[in-house]
């Protein structure tokens, strides 16, 4: 801390803080437009923050001058006032002052600063510039160039934060304007952040346009549940409708950014397609019924099926809902057949081993680590906001980034090393990497060949990781530890992590899993696993998702409980699930919209709450419990789902003993030893990482079976056919499909293929093709990508399962 | 005038080739420098007292001494983006004697322990860029550039980098951004280029003429060089004289001679029958001086004392046939066109000033607008990110201050043409157009 | 609701800035870094740009040389040319366009193949550059063969009023000489050989 004088006040402030920030410690506000520390180093462009510093003849920009001990600063002298008034007058020269019809009016820094620091007059009598406006910058963002004050925040975001380099300045001087290349729209995963960054009304949200004034609205803080990033948000609410989503800056979760899905998919809350009342299947069709009828129907059917019920729990389910459901299943329906993981069971010991606090990396660790290995995940699709964090780490803190994936990654240009392996060969790749890391660990050439990876690249990666430094984070996708060989893959992962000393309890090093579902971690910890009860407690093994499908197909299970899940569209094994749903007598579903599987097979449908209506907690992939708070009331007849589960339980004869949401949280905290004592109050607005609490020690110790000596199966040789890799893009979500302004982003099925493969098959970009595997086919259009590894193709689907596919022209 | 140092024999045929340059003793200074230690070379440059010839007038030796020592990637950038209106001295030096610049750069790089150098030359100078590229090729072949120059441990790579037309790239940090492949926006200082310049590395940036003088200083010795000129402005300076003079061109003078001697003695003064009305002593960014200031000694300190600056050493003479409003308009429009747009006062202030001047010229202004215009200049000065805004505000401000009467007459006359006059009396024509009818 | 500018009087005045009125075409895909697989680049263009990229510690420094190269080849920095350079340099075309529009010598709209840059800055205008430019404009303003521009100081005030014609400085030029100058350019000859800067001797009497 240093002490300095500002406007006559003695103030202490952190060393090296910029004056504008240091001044706040003395309750002095220095106005800024271009300064935004989140965007990187200050640029000093707007000149709004000029201050007088004794001993320096010229006025200095407070945004770029670090405070020094004994500095004497003035912000209220005539000279400073004159400079501030001058800058405001300059900025308003061409600003249209059309505040009455501007969305920003009332929450506009330009208004506030003009009022607070401007001279209140203008001597500019020349005609202002006028243009047709607003203009579309993208389907989501409107640009009003008259209002722009050229603070460059938006272009700095595009160039230095999201690094999409699509939004730039064109021309020079007073002619400078913000634009894109040759009329292309600015469409990128994080484009919406520029709306929030804009200090004037130049960039406005198309969907929010003219919807409300600041005095019409209320802000309600909660958490976005659309992906595992769990960004903190503020819902803008007017008349019980969510009209907008803003970032609620949390340095350890989202850094104050949102992806466009999180920012705009709130529209899904209010679409007509949404289910807002209970329904039962009657005469082959879903019909609206009363709650009493629906609960009675579900209760009777489940009671009949007692012992033969399977439950699938979707990723957006809260900890409380998941916890109550597993109680309903295990205590009320005598069934341990429940799963929240898409890709198969992991032995309990491995679950525990991967969850130990010593092995846990946090989101900020990604930014400050010496090295980060991104393994089998594409952050921008799987946990978008982490993509920005990784870029920030590389750009600002020199993080050495390595990417090991099957599909080319958007982070490749930022990585010191990028390595490809065959789709599905994650385990084989880890064995090869492990061999390269450990002297005498095996034949790297052979193992790499088995993974479809380049042995030299594997050795290079090992060398990079070994020499990078101690703080290392491995960010891996859940899909790596999924599938029939999930256990072997997890073991291989732990071995590599151990060879790199990632799991040794070092602060700043660790593993971070990107779960397939938003609350994947919380649901596992709440006991929504076939082989674990709350707190990874040992239970008698039940069926996992795939086994539940088989159980239903074979008639061993007669009822299915689908909590926020439609296995037909979300889970692998589409054909098996179609059969399972067809065969099941009872299909109880909690759903916000009727997707394919529910529309055809659900027998009872309870309306699901949207995330803006929910109360409860979810757990971030790094162990942070975060609190959802209802921003709006329930539409139609929707009810709190913890209460619906309790009602169903009552209908099957089980009293769960929850009368309020907080009671459900309390039960959860009692049941999960390492959550012990957690209350909603403690979680508060910023969340709590359970690993940082004393109760963390209650996590059961991991018992790992000795490493299997099995060699991972080699990736399938192509032999003229192509290996199939699948992925799920950020835009492949039901919320995107139903949100009017986001619909245009909902992906069309594209076959990504390497130029050489395309040439061999005589395919050209845009060609329509049929892709087939094991008698199943899907239609797709060809997208030739030069970065695609030869011999592999990628499709955004779970309709096909590899490993090999054939491609022919449609 | 003593013998010129830079322009001496500049028209000798083939001077732009290595052969002729060497025949005249070229690269001997480099040999001498390489036989000295880096510290000795730096010492010579420091005692020579030479100040930067590009505009800011910062002592060259001191600039080199600011570079951090040690084996890190350091850069030398020659600022050949000569764009200051009225300035064309570097053009002649590069075109006719490119090797002198290259030799000077190798010497400066040696003194600063620098191994990578670039010449950033304005895009418009195609011929000069070609000459430089040829000379660099020749110098590479002759092992004056590359690894272990002339058997020493000094290595230097040198590339000629062409700009693409932007005055602001003459500003050193904008030049660095431009050289890094960005828009030429100036950077915040600090950090200064000596610490964090090109590619974030320590960088020495010098003007063509400054670097081209380095061989001269090494040859004659810093102390000898310092005997030329005045105590605060040592040496000789190539002065570009243009505008209303009979013999426009580059003249090398010893600093400190009376300005009148340059304008009248060398350049021949205004055409027959005309008088000097105002003049820019150091490019269009310098506050204007009037006929009363013709006897001011032409050196850094005297011109500063007279309220202006030596700048790039470019004298633009305007005689009494030209209205000051026209000069102000040209000046303001130039800076509006060249403002990069990054900071507010410059971007908006230059634009506003042009609009007010247009109104003055079209008869839609009143004398009150002069006060506003003067106040706008005040609001620009000292408030900008770089000096471009000041570079307009200072001359425009000085014109309003020194020629207010003429501005007011211009306003009245223009209003009279528009039948908006506030007085019945038309102002005397002479005041608008100057004394000459 | 779009406003029809024809019907709004206030659109009728105020300075106009090209580009400011342009909206994005929502039917286009976003302009990302062009994929080499779908962006054919002429081999000579690629080779030259790659040669430039090797000169600098940071290949991005080659942006201006690359844009000069594109302009040399296509006559202007066309969207296709920019995309090709972006593909070679692994940058977005927007980045290159942003740089191109900053500089006066890079043209992002089609221009005539003969550059005639007339200096109209202070020194030249004191010597009649505005009249010279008017003469050029009269004789070549509409001629698609010529890329006629009024330029800021070209650094040749000693030969004022002057012009840079296809990169060669010529001056002083009298307005009445303009038709002859243009004819010479059309014929591919050097206009006013006696007044080409490259032959000009120093004015300093002591220089000899």
PDB file of C-alpha atoms in Angstrom, chain C:
ATOM      1  CA  UNK C   1     -38.237   0.087 -38.584  1.00  0.00           C
ATOM      2  CA  UNK C   2     -35.872   1.591 -41.058  1.00  0.00           C
ATOM      3  CA  UNK C   3     -35.979   5.298 -41.653  1.00  0.00           C
ATOM      4  CA  UNK C   4     -36.120   6.444 -45.241  1.00  0.00           C
ATOM      5  CA  UNK C   5     -33.327   8.980 -45.457  1.00  0.00           C
ATOM      6  CA  UNK C   6     -34.946  10.635 -48.450  1.00  0.00           C
ATOM      7  CA  UNK C   7     -37.789  11.784 -46.285  1.00  0.00           C
ATOM      8  CA  UNK C   8     -35.802  13.088 -43.367  1.00  0.00           C
ATOM      9  CA  UNK C   9     -34.440  16.575 -43.996  1.00  0.00           C
ATOM     10  CA  UNK C  10     -31.717  16.307 -41.406  1.00  0.00           C
ATOM     11  CA  UNK C  11     -29.955  13.664 -43.456  1.00  0.00           C
ATOM     12  CA  UNK C  12     -29.467  16.293 -46.103  1.00  0.00           C
ATOM     13  CA  UNK C  13     -26.659  18.145 -44.409  1.00  0.00           C
ATOM     14  CA  UNK C  14     -23.725  17.466 -42.193  1.00  0.00           C
ATOM     15  CA  UNK C  15     -20.515  15.914 -43.322  1.00  0.00           C
ATOM     16  CA  UNK C  16     -20.742  12.619 -45.089  1.00  0.00           C
ATOM     17  CA  UNK C  17     -18.370   9.832 -44.337  1.00  0.00           C
ATOM     18  CA  UNK C  18     -18.258   6.891 -46.705  1.00  0.00           C
ATOM     19  CA  UNK C  19     -18.950   3.631 -44.973  1.00  0.00           C
ATOM     20  CA  UNK C  20     -20.828   5.062 -42.062  1.00  0.00           C
ATOM     21  CA  UNK C  21     -24.136   4.305 -43.654  1.00  0.00           C
ATOM     22  CA  UNK C  22     -23.352   0.667 -44.310  1.00  0.00           C
ATOM     23  CA  UNK C  23     -25.067  -2.100 -42.420  1.00  0.00           C
ATOM     24  CA  UNK C  24     -23.839  -5.651 -42.275  1.00  0.00           C
ATOM     25  CA  UNK C  25     -25.257  -8.078 -44.779  1.00  0.00           C
ATOM     26  CA  UNK C  26     -26.878 -10.615 -42.494  1.00  0.00           C
ATOM     27  CA  UNK C  27     -26.906 -13.261 -45.190  1.00  0.00           C
ATOM     28  CA  UNK C  28     -23.116 -13.443 -45.140  1.00  0.00           C
ATOM     29  CA  UNK C  29     -21.095 -15.662 -42.867  1.00  0.00           C
ATOM     30  CA  UNK C  30     -18.829 -13.973 -40.345  1.00  0.00           C
ATOM     31  CA  UNK C  31     -15.421 -13.146 -41.798  1.00  0.00           C
ATOM     32  CA  UNK C  32     -13.015 -15.339 -39.902  1.00  0.00           C
ATOM     33  CA  UNK C  33      -9.423 -16.162 -40.763  1.00  0.00           C
ATOM     34  CA  UNK C  34      -9.753 -17.586 -44.289  1.00  0.00           C
ATOM     35  CA  UNK C  35      -9.246 -21.326 -44.516  1.00  0.00           C
ATOM     36  CA  UNK C  36      -6.473 -22.222 -46.976  1.00  0.00           C
ATOM     37  CA  UNK C  37      -8.598 -25.140 -48.118  1.00  0.00           C
ATOM     38  CA  UNK C  38     -11.217 -22.826 -49.529  1.00  0.00           C
ATOM     39  CA  UNK C  39      -9.179 -19.709 -50.302  1.00  0.00           C
ATOM     40  CA  UNK C  40      -7.009 -20.142 -53.369  1.00  0.00           C
ATOM     41  CA  UNK C  41      -4.033 -17.779 -53.329  1.00  0.00           C
ATOM     42  CA  UNK C  42      -1.943 -17.111 -56.452  1.00  0.00           C
ATOM     43  CA  UNK C  43       1.481 -18.644 -55.923  1.00  0.00           C
ATOM     44  CA  UNK C  44       3.479 -15.491 -56.673  1.00  0.00           C
ATOM     45  CA  UNK C  45       1.387 -13.466 -54.251  1.00  0.00           C
ATOM     46  CA  UNK C  46       1.855 -16.055 -51.551  1.00  0.00           C
ATOM     47  CA  UNK C  47       5.584 -16.261 -52.157  1.00  0.00           C
ATOM     48  CA  UNK C  48       6.073 -12.515 -51.943  1.00  0.00           C
ATOM     49  CA  UNK C  49       4.043 -12.136 -48.781  1.00  0.00           C
ATOM     50  CA  UNK C  50       5.814 -15.059 -47.145  1.00  0.00           C
ATOM     51  CA  UNK C  51       9.152 -13.527 -48.081  1.00  0.00           C
ATOM     52  CA  UNK C  52       8.130 -10.326 -46.324  1.00  0.00           C
ATOM     53  CA  UNK C  53       6.915 -12.257 -43.295  1.00  0.00           C
ATOM     54  CA  UNK C  54      10.354 -13.810 -42.883  1.00  0.00           C
ATOM     55  CA  UNK C  55      12.007 -10.409 -42.614  1.00  0.00           C
ATOM     56  CA  UNK C  56      10.529  -9.528 -39.267  1.00  0.00           C
ATOM     57  CA  UNK C  57      10.724 -11.051 -35.805  1.00  0.00           C
ATOM     58  CA  UNK C  58       6.922 -10.831 -35.804  1.00  0.00           C
ATOM     59  CA  UNK C  59       5.473 -11.841 -39.178  1.00  0.00           C
ATOM     60  CA  UNK C  60       2.551  -9.497 -38.626  1.00  0.00           C
ATOM     61  CA  UNK C  61       4.915  -6.638 -39.413  1.00  0.00           C
ATOM     62  CA  UNK C  62       4.516  -7.669 -43.027  1.00  0.00           C
ATOM     63  CA  UNK C  63       0.959  -6.336 -43.140  1.00  0.00           C
ATOM     64  CA  UNK C  64       1.732  -3.135 -45.017  1.00  0.00           C
ATOM     65  CA  UNK C  65       4.142  -4.810 -47.457  1.00  0.00           C
ATOM     66  CA  UNK C  66       1.501  -7.504 -48.005  1.00  0.00           C
ATOM     67  CA  UNK C  67      -1.147  -4.899 -48.739  1.00  0.00           C
ATOM     68  CA  UNK C  68       1.224  -3.123 -51.138  1.00  0.00           C
ATOM     69  CA  UNK C  69       1.687  -6.483 -52.824  1.00  0.00           C
ATOM     70  CA  UNK C  70      -2.053  -7.023 -53.097  1.00  0.00           C
ATOM     71  CA  UNK C  71      -2.482  -3.551 -54.519  1.00  0.00           C
ATOM     72  CA  UNK C  72       0.326  -4.067 -57.027  1.00  0.00           C
ATOM     73  CA  UNK C  73      -1.329  -7.207 -58.257  1.00  0.00           C
ATOM     74  CA  UNK C  74      -4.974  -6.224 -58.320  1.00  0.00           C
ATOM     75  CA  UNK C  75      -4.690  -2.467 -58.721  1.00  0.00           C
ATOM     76  CA  UNK C  76      -6.419  -1.971 -55.386  1.00  0.00           C
ATOM     77  CA  UNK C  77      -6.912  -3.717 -52.088  1.00  0.00           C
ATOM     78  CA  UNK C  78      -9.898  -5.688 -53.279  1.00  0.00           C
ATOM     79  CA  UNK C  79     -11.854  -7.842 -50.839  1.00  0.00           C
ATOM     80  CA  UNK C  80     -10.580 -10.954 -52.635  1.00  0.00           C
ATOM     81  CA  UNK C  81      -7.012  -9.721 -52.482  1.00  0.00           C
ATOM     82  CA  UNK C  82      -7.331  -8.886 -48.817  1.00  0.00           C
ATOM     83  CA  UNK C  83      -8.787 -12.311 -48.132  1.00  0.00           C
ATOM     84  CA  UNK C  84      -5.867 -13.925 -49.905  1.00  0.00           C
ATOM     85  CA  UNK C  85      -3.318 -11.931 -47.932  1.00  0.00           C
ATOM     86  CA  UNK C  86      -5.258 -12.690 -44.744  1.00  0.00           C
ATOM     87  CA  UNK C  87      -5.139 -16.365 -45.607  1.00  0.00           C
ATOM     88  CA  UNK C  88      -1.377 -16.316 -46.064  1.00  0.00           C
ATOM     89  CA  UNK C  89      -0.785 -14.249 -42.934  1.00  0.00           C
ATOM     90  CA  UNK C  90      -3.352 -16.144 -40.816  1.00  0.00           C
ATOM     91  CA  UNK C  91      -5.161 -12.927 -39.921  1.00  0.00           C
ATOM     92  CA  UNK C  92      -8.757 -11.912 -40.405  1.00  0.00           C
ATOM     93  CA  UNK C  93      -9.546  -9.876 -43.492  1.00  0.00           C
ATOM     94  CA  UNK C  94     -11.070  -7.288 -41.154  1.00  0.00           C
ATOM     95  CA  UNK C  95      -7.699  -6.752 -39.565  1.00  0.00           C
ATOM     96  CA  UNK C  96      -6.087  -6.090 -42.917  1.00  0.00           C
ATOM     97  CA  UNK C  97      -8.911  -3.841 -44.023  1.00  0.00           C
ATOM     98  CA  UNK C  98      -8.603  -1.862 -40.834  1.00  0.00           C
ATOM     99  CA  UNK C  99      -4.930  -1.271 -41.560  1.00  0.00           C
ATOM    100  CA  UNK C 100      -5.522  -0.576 -45.249  1.00  0.00           C
ATOM    101  CA  UNK C 101      -8.119   2.102 -44.607  1.00  0.00           C
ATOM    102  CA  UNK C 102      -5.778   3.894 -42.224  1.00  0.00           C
ATOM    103  CA  UNK C 103      -3.237   4.692 -44.907  1.00  0.00           C
ATOM    104  CA  UNK C 104      -3.652   7.120 -47.782  1.00  0.00           C
ATOM    105  CA  UNK C 105      -1.788   5.052 -50.342  1.00  0.00           C
ATOM    106  CA  UNK C 106      -3.829   1.891 -49.956  1.00  0.00           C
ATOM    107  CA  UNK C 107      -7.099   1.938 -51.828  1.00  0.00           C
ATOM    108  CA  UNK C 108     -10.047  -0.157 -50.792  1.00  0.00           C
ATOM    109  CA  UNK C 109     -12.177   0.903 -53.745  1.00  0.00           C
ATOM    110  CA  UNK C 110     -11.205   0.364 -57.388  1.00  0.00           C
ATOM    111  CA  UNK C 111      -8.968   3.096 -58.793  1.00  0.00           C
ATOM    112  CA  UNK C 112      -7.444   4.019 -62.138  1.00  0.00           C
ATOM    113  CA  UNK C 113      -4.146   2.379 -62.919  1.00  0.00           C
ATOM    114  CA  UNK C 114      -2.133   5.599 -63.209  1.00  0.00           C
ATOM    115  CA  UNK C 115      -1.551   7.279 -59.875  1.00  0.00           C
ATOM    116  CA  UNK C 116      -1.497  11.060 -59.986  1.00  0.00           C
ATOM    117  CA  UNK C 117      -1.038  12.429 -56.492  1.00  0.00           C
ATOM    118  CA  UNK C 118      -1.001  16.201 -56.532  1.00  0.00           C
ATOM    119  CA  UNK C 119       0.460  17.802 -53.450  1.00  0.00           C
ATOM    120  CA  UNK C 120      -1.908  20.496 -52.215  1.00  0.00           C
ATOM    121  CA  UNK C 121      -0.310  21.160 -48.877  1.00  0.00           C
ATOM    122  CA  UNK C 122       0.876  24.592 -47.716  1.00  0.00           C
ATOM    123  CA  UNK C 123       4.095  25.099 -49.627  1.00  0.00           C
ATOM    124  CA  UNK C 124       2.775  23.732 -52.870  1.00  0.00           C
ATOM    125  CA  UNK C 125      -0.482  25.602 -52.575  1.00  0.00           C
ATOM    126  CA  UNK C 126       1.438  28.845 -52.025  1.00  0.00           C
ATOM    127  CA  UNK C 127       2.934  28.106 -55.418  1.00  0.00           C
ATOM    128  CA  UNK C 128      -0.326  27.346 -57.174  1.00  0.00           C
ATOM    129  CA  UNK C 129      -1.030  23.700 -56.322  1.00  0.00           C
ATOM    130  CA  UNK C 130      -4.755  24.227 -55.987  1.00  0.00           C
ATOM    131  CA  UNK C 131      -4.899  25.574 -59.518  1.00  0.00           C
ATOM    132  CA  UNK C 132      -2.723  22.687 -60.651  1.00  0.00           C
ATOM    133  CA  UNK C 133      -5.019  20.176 -59.022  1.00  0.00           C
ATOM    134  CA  UNK C 134      -8.017  21.888 -60.605  1.00  0.00           C
ATOM    135  CA  UNK C 135      -6.360  21.511 -63.987  1.00  0.00           C
ATOM    136  CA  UNK C 136      -5.681  17.832 -63.396  1.00  0.00           C
ATOM    137  CA  UNK C 137      -9.210  17.415 -62.232  1.00  0.00           C
ATOM    138  CA  UNK C 138     -10.543  19.093 -65.328  1.00  0.00           C
ATOM    139  CA  UNK C 139      -8.550  16.884 -67.646  1.00  0.00           C
ATOM    140  CA  UNK C 140      -8.424  13.603 -65.808  1.00  0.00           C
ATOM    141  CA  UNK C 141     -11.059  13.785 -63.085  1.00  0.00           C
ATOM    142  CA  UNK C 142     -13.447  11.601 -65.023  1.00  0.00           C
ATOM    143  CA  UNK C 143     -10.859   9.454 -66.732  1.00  0.00           C
ATOM    144  CA  UNK C 144     -10.987   5.916 -65.360  1.00  0.00           C
ATOM    145  CA  UNK C 145      -7.348   5.480 -66.380  1.00  0.00           C
ATOM    146  CA  UNK C 146      -6.254   7.861 -63.656  1.00  0.00           C
ATOM    147  CA  UNK C 147      -6.255   7.656 -59.905  1.00  0.00           C
ATOM    148  CA  UNK C 148      -6.196  11.389 -59.261  1.00  0.00           C
ATOM    149  CA  UNK C 149      -5.815  12.480 -55.666  1.00  0.00           C
ATOM    150  CA  UNK C 150      -5.005  15.656 -53.825  1.00  0.00           C
ATOM    151  CA  UNK C 151      -2.307  14.623 -51.376  1.00  0.00           C
ATOM    152  CA  UNK C 152      -0.882  16.109 -48.259  1.00  0.00           C
ATOM    153  CA  UNK C 153       2.760  17.208 -48.286  1.00  0.00           C
ATOM    154  CA  UNK C 154       4.716  14.786 -50.449  1.00  0.00           C
ATOM    155  CA  UNK C 155       8.035  16.139 -49.275  1.00  0.00           C
ATOM    156  CA  UNK C 156       8.991  17.938 -52.446  1.00  0.00           C
ATOM    157  CA  UNK C 157       8.275  21.578 -51.679  1.00  0.00           C
ATOM    158  CA  UNK C 158      11.421  22.529 -53.571  1.00  0.00           C
ATOM    159  CA  UNK C 159       9.714  21.642 -56.840  1.00  0.00           C
ATOM    160  CA  UNK C 160       6.303  23.072 -55.938  1.00  0.00           C
ATOM    161  CA  UNK C 161       3.722  22.734 -57.307  1.00  0.00           C
ATOM    162  CA  UNK C 162       4.359  19.105 -57.983  1.00  0.00           C
ATOM    163  CA  UNK C 163       2.773  15.727 -58.395  1.00  0.00           C
ATOM    164  CA  UNK C 164       3.791  12.154 -57.820  1.00  0.00           C
ATOM    165  CA  UNK C 165       2.962  10.402 -61.052  1.00  0.00           C
ATOM    166  CA  UNK C 166       3.119   6.634 -60.752  1.00  0.00           C
ATOM    167  CA  UNK C 167       5.541   7.110 -57.918  1.00  0.00           C
ATOM    168  CA  UNK C 168       7.837   9.524 -59.750  1.00  0.00           C
ATOM    169  CA  UNK C 169       8.015  13.093 -58.465  1.00  0.00           C
ATOM    170  CA  UNK C 170       7.616  15.806 -61.112  1.00  0.00           C
ATOM    171  CA  UNK C 171       7.585  19.553 -60.662  1.00  0.00           C
ATOM    172  CA  UNK C 172       7.109  22.377 -60.913  1.00  0.00           C
ATOM    173  CA  UNK C 173       4.161  21.785 -63.226  1.00  0.00           C
ATOM    174  CA  UNK C 174       2.174  24.660 -64.699  1.00  0.00           C
ATOM    175  CA  UNK C 175      -1.562  24.119 -65.056  1.00  0.00           C
ATOM    176  CA  UNK C 176      -1.284  24.639 -68.803  1.00  0.00           C
ATOM    177  CA  UNK C 177       1.150  21.724 -68.999  1.00  0.00           C
ATOM    178  CA  UNK C 178      -1.331  19.266 -67.537  1.00  0.00           C
ATOM    179  CA  UNK C 179      -2.764  17.945 -70.846  1.00  0.00           C
ATOM    180  CA  UNK C 180       0.731  17.204 -72.098  1.00  0.00           C
ATOM    181  CA  UNK C 181       1.664  15.543 -68.850  1.00  0.00           C
ATOM    182  CA  UNK C 182      -1.413  13.338 -69.007  1.00  0.00           C
ATOM    183  CA  UNK C 183      -0.727  12.447 -72.615  1.00  0.00           C
ATOM    184  CA  UNK C 184       2.790  11.395 -71.742  1.00  0.00           C
ATOM    185  CA  UNK C 185       1.472   9.201 -68.947  1.00  0.00           C
ATOM    186  CA  UNK C 186      -1.086   7.661 -71.266  1.00  0.00           C
ATOM    187  CA  UNK C 187       1.697   6.856 -73.694  1.00  0.00           C
ATOM    188  CA  UNK C 188       3.727   5.365 -70.891  1.00  0.00           C
ATOM    189  CA  UNK C 189       6.415   8.022 -71.172  1.00  0.00           C
ATOM    190  CA  UNK C 190       8.155  10.021 -68.524  1.00  0.00           C
ATOM    191  CA  UNK C 191       6.356  13.383 -68.333  1.00  0.00           C
ATOM    192  CA  UNK C 192       8.420  16.593 -68.252  1.00  0.00           C
ATOM    193  CA  UNK C 193      11.806  14.801 -68.122  1.00  0.00           C
ATOM    194  CA  UNK C 194      13.581  18.065 -67.325  1.00  0.00           C
ATOM    195  CA  UNK C 195      11.547  18.401 -64.183  1.00  0.00           C
ATOM    196  CA  UNK C 196      11.793  14.914 -62.767  1.00  0.00           C
ATOM    197  CA  UNK C 197      13.004  15.085 -59.214  1.00  0.00           C
ATOM    198  CA  UNK C 198      15.476  12.296 -59.752  1.00  0.00           C
ATOM    199  CA  UNK C 199      17.585  14.521 -61.984  1.00  0.00           C
ATOM    200  CA  UNK C 200      17.425  17.625 -59.821  1.00  0.00           C
ATOM    201  CA  UNK C 201      20.650  19.071 -58.472  1.00  0.00           C
ATOM    202  CA  UNK C 202      21.071  20.482 -55.013  1.00  0.00           C
ATOM    203  CA  UNK C 203      20.331  24.168 -54.561  1.00  0.00           C
ATOM    204  CA  UNK C 204      22.906  24.636 -51.846  1.00  0.00           C
ATOM    205  CA  UNK C 205      25.713  26.701 -53.371  1.00  0.00           C
ATOM    206  CA  UNK C 206      28.206  25.015 -51.075  1.00  0.00           C
ATOM    207  CA  UNK C 207      27.177  21.493 -51.928  1.00  0.00           C
ATOM    208  CA  UNK C 208      29.372  21.073 -54.972  1.00  0.00           C
TER     209      UNK C 208
END
